[in-house]
Short mmCIF file of C-alpha atoms in Angstrom, two decimals:
data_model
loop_
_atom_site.label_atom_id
_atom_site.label_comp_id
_atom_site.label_asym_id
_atom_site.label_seq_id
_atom_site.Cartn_x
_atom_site.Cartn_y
_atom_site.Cartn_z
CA UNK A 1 -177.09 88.79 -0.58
CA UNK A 2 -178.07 90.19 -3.74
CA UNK A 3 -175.60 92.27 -5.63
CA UNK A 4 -178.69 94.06 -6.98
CA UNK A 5 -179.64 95.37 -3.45
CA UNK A 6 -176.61 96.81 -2.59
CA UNK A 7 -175.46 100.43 -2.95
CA UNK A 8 -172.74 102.84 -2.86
CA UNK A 9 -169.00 101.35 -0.71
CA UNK A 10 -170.90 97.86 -0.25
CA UNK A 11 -171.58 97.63 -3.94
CA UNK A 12 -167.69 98.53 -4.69
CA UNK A 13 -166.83 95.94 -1.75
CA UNK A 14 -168.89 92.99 -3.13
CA UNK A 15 -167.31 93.60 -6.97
CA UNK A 16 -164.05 93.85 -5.37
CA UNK A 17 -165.11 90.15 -3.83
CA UNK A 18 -166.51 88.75 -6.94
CA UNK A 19 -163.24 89.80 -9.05
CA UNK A 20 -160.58 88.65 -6.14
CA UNK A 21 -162.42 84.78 -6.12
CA UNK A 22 -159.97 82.51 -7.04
CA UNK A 23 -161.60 81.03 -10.21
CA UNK A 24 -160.40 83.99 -11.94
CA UNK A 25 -157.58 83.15 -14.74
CA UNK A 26 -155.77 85.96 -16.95
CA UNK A 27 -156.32 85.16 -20.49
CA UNK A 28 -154.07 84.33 -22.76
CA UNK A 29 -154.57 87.37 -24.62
CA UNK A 30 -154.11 90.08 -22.16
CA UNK A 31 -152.63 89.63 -18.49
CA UNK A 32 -155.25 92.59 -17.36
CA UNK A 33 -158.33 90.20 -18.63
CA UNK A 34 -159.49 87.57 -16.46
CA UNK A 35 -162.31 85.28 -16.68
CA UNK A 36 -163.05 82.44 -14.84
CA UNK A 37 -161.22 78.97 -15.85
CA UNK A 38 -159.29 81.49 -17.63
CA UNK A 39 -161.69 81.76 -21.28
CA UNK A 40 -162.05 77.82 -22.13
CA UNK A 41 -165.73 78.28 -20.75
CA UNK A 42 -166.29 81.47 -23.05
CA UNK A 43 -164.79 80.32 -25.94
CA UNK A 44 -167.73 78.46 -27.16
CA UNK A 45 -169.88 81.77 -26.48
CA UNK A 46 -171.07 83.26 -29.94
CA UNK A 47 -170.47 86.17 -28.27
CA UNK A 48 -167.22 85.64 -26.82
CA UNK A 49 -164.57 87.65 -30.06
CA UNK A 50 -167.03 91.07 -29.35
CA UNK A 51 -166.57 90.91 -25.38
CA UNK A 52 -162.69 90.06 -25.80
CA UNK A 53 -162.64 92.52 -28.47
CA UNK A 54 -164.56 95.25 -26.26
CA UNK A 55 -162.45 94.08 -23.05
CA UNK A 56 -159.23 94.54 -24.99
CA UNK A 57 -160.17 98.03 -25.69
CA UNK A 58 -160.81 98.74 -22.03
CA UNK A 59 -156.96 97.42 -20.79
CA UNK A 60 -155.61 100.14 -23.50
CA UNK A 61 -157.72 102.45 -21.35
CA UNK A 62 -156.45 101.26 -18.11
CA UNK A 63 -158.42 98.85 -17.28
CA UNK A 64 -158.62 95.15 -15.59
CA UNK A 65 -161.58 93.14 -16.97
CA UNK A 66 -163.02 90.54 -14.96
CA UNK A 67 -165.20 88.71 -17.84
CA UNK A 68 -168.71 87.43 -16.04
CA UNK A 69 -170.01 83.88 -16.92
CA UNK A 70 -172.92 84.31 -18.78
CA UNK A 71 -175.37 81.63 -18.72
CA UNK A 72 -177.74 80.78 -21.42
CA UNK A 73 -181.52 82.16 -20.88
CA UNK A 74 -180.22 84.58 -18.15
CA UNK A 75 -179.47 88.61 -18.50
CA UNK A 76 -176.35 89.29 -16.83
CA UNK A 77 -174.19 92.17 -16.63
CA UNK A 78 -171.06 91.15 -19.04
CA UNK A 79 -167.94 92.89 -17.03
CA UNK A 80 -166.25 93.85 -14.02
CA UNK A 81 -164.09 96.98 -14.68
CA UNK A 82 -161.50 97.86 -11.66
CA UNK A 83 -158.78 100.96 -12.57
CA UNK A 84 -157.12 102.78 -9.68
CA UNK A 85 -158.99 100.71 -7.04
CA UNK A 86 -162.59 101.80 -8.32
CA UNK A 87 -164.66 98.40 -9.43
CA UNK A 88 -167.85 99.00 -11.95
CA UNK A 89 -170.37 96.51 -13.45
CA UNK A 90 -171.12 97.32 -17.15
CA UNK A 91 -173.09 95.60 -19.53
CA UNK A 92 -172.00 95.54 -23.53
CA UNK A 93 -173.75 96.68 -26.07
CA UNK A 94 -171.85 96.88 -29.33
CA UNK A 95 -173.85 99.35 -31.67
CA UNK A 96 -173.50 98.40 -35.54
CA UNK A 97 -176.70 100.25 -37.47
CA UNK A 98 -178.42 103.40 -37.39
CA UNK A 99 -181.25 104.37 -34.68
CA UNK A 100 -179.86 101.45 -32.35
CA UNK A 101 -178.35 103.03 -29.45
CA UNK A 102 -181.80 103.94 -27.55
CA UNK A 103 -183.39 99.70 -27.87
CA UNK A 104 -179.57 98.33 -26.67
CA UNK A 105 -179.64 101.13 -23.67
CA UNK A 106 -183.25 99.78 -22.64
CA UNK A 107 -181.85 96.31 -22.38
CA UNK A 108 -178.90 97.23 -20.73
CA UNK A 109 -180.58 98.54 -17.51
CA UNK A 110 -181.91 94.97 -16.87
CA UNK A 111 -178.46 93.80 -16.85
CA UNK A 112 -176.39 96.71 -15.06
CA UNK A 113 -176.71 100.53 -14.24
CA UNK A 114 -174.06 100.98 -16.10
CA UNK A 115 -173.21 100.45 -19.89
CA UNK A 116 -170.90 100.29 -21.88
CA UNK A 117 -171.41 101.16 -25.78
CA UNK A 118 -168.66 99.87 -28.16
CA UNK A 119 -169.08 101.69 -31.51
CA UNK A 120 -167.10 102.42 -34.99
CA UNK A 121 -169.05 105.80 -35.52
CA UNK A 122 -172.36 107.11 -35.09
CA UNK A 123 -174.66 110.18 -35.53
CA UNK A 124 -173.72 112.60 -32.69
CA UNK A 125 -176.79 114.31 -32.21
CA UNK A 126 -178.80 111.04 -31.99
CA UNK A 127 -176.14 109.93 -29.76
CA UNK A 128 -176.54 112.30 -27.51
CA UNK A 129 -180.65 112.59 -27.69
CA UNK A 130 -180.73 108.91 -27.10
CA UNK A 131 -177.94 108.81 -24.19
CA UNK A 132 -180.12 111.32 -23.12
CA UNK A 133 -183.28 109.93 -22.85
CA UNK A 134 -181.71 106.59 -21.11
CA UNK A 135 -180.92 108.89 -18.00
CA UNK A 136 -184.25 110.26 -17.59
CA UNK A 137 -186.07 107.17 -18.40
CA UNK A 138 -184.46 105.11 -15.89
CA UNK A 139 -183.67 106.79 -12.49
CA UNK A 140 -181.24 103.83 -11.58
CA UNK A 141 -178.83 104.62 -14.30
CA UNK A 142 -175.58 105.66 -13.53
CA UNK A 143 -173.14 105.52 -16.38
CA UNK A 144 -172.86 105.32 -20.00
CA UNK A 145 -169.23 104.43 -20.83
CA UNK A 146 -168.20 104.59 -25.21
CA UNK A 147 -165.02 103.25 -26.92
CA UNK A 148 -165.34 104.50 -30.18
CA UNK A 149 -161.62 103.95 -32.02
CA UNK A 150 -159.32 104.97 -29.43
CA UNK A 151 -161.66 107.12 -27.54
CA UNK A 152 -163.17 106.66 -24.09
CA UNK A 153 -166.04 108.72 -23.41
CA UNK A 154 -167.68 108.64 -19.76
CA UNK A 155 -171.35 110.05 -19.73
CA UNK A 156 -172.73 110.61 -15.87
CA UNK A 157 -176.35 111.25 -15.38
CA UNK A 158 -175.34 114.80 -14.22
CA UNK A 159 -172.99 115.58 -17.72
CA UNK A 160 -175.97 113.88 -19.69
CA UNK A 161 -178.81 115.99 -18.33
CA UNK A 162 -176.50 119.39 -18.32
CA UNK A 163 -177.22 122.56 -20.38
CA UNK A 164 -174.14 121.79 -21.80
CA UNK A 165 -174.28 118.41 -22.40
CA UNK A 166 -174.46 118.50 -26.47
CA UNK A 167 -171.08 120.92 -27.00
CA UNK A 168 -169.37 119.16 -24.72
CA UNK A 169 -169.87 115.57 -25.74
CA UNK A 170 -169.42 116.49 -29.60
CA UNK A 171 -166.17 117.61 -28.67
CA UNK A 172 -164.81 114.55 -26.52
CA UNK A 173 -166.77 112.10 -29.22
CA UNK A 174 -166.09 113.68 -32.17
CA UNK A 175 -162.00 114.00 -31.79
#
């Protein structure tokens, strides 16, 4: 079955399947950060120090990080988050200029309903315009997940699209 055409427990169920498969190895690195035949594969991945750098992040938040294969010419969600039981797929997108954050959303939601943006600072305003927009330009989004420093900041579709949305967000970002 697709993992695409499942929803809601079954969704949670199948992650929960993918990450418990036995091809899974802890990384040297981390003990919460698995991959599978344990990073040797992703080593040779250009892209390999920003997801270890991005997954590290995410165990000092709590999280295990089950590290997807990710083969050449495909888009494919990036990670398997699991804290407290609760399994999410999120797709990276590590945000480095200006006026970014709205083109990596847009390629995210091929990937995964869910991303995750891995940033040293930004423009909080944009930020939030451009978070945003994401949620009411794709119905299937769910989740917009930051690490900026040592700061986690979950964005729903219901925060994101609340009256509120800009005070409260410039608060939890900007601490």
């Amino acid at each position: 079955m697709l993992l695409k055409l499942l929803e809601g427990a079954a969704f949670g169920a199948k992650l929960k399947e993918i990450a418990g498969r036995k091809e899974f190895h802890a990384l040297p690195e981390s003990p919460f950060i698995y991959s599978i035949g344990g990073g040797d594969q992703l080593s040779n991945d250009p892209d390999y120090p920003s997801l270890l750098m991005a997954a590290l992040k995410a165990v000092e938040h709590g999280y295990r990080v089950f590290m997807l294969p990710n083969p050449h010419g495909m888009k494919t969600p990036d990670y398997i988050f699991e804290r407290r039981g609760v399994y999410k797929l999120f797709d990276l997108k590590n945000i480095s200029g200006k006026n970014i954050v709205h083109t990596r959303l847009k390629e995210s939601i091929a990937q995964a309903n869910r991303a995750l943006l891995n940033m040293p600072q930004y423009n909080t305003r944009k930020l939030v315009h451009d978070i945003r927009k994401y949620f009411v330009k794709y119905p299937d989004a769910i989740e917009v997940l930051i690490f900026k420093g040592k700061n986690e900041v979950s964005v729903s579709r219901r925060f994101a699209l609340s009256a509120r949305f800009y005070f409260d967000f410039k608060r939890m970002f900007e601490k």
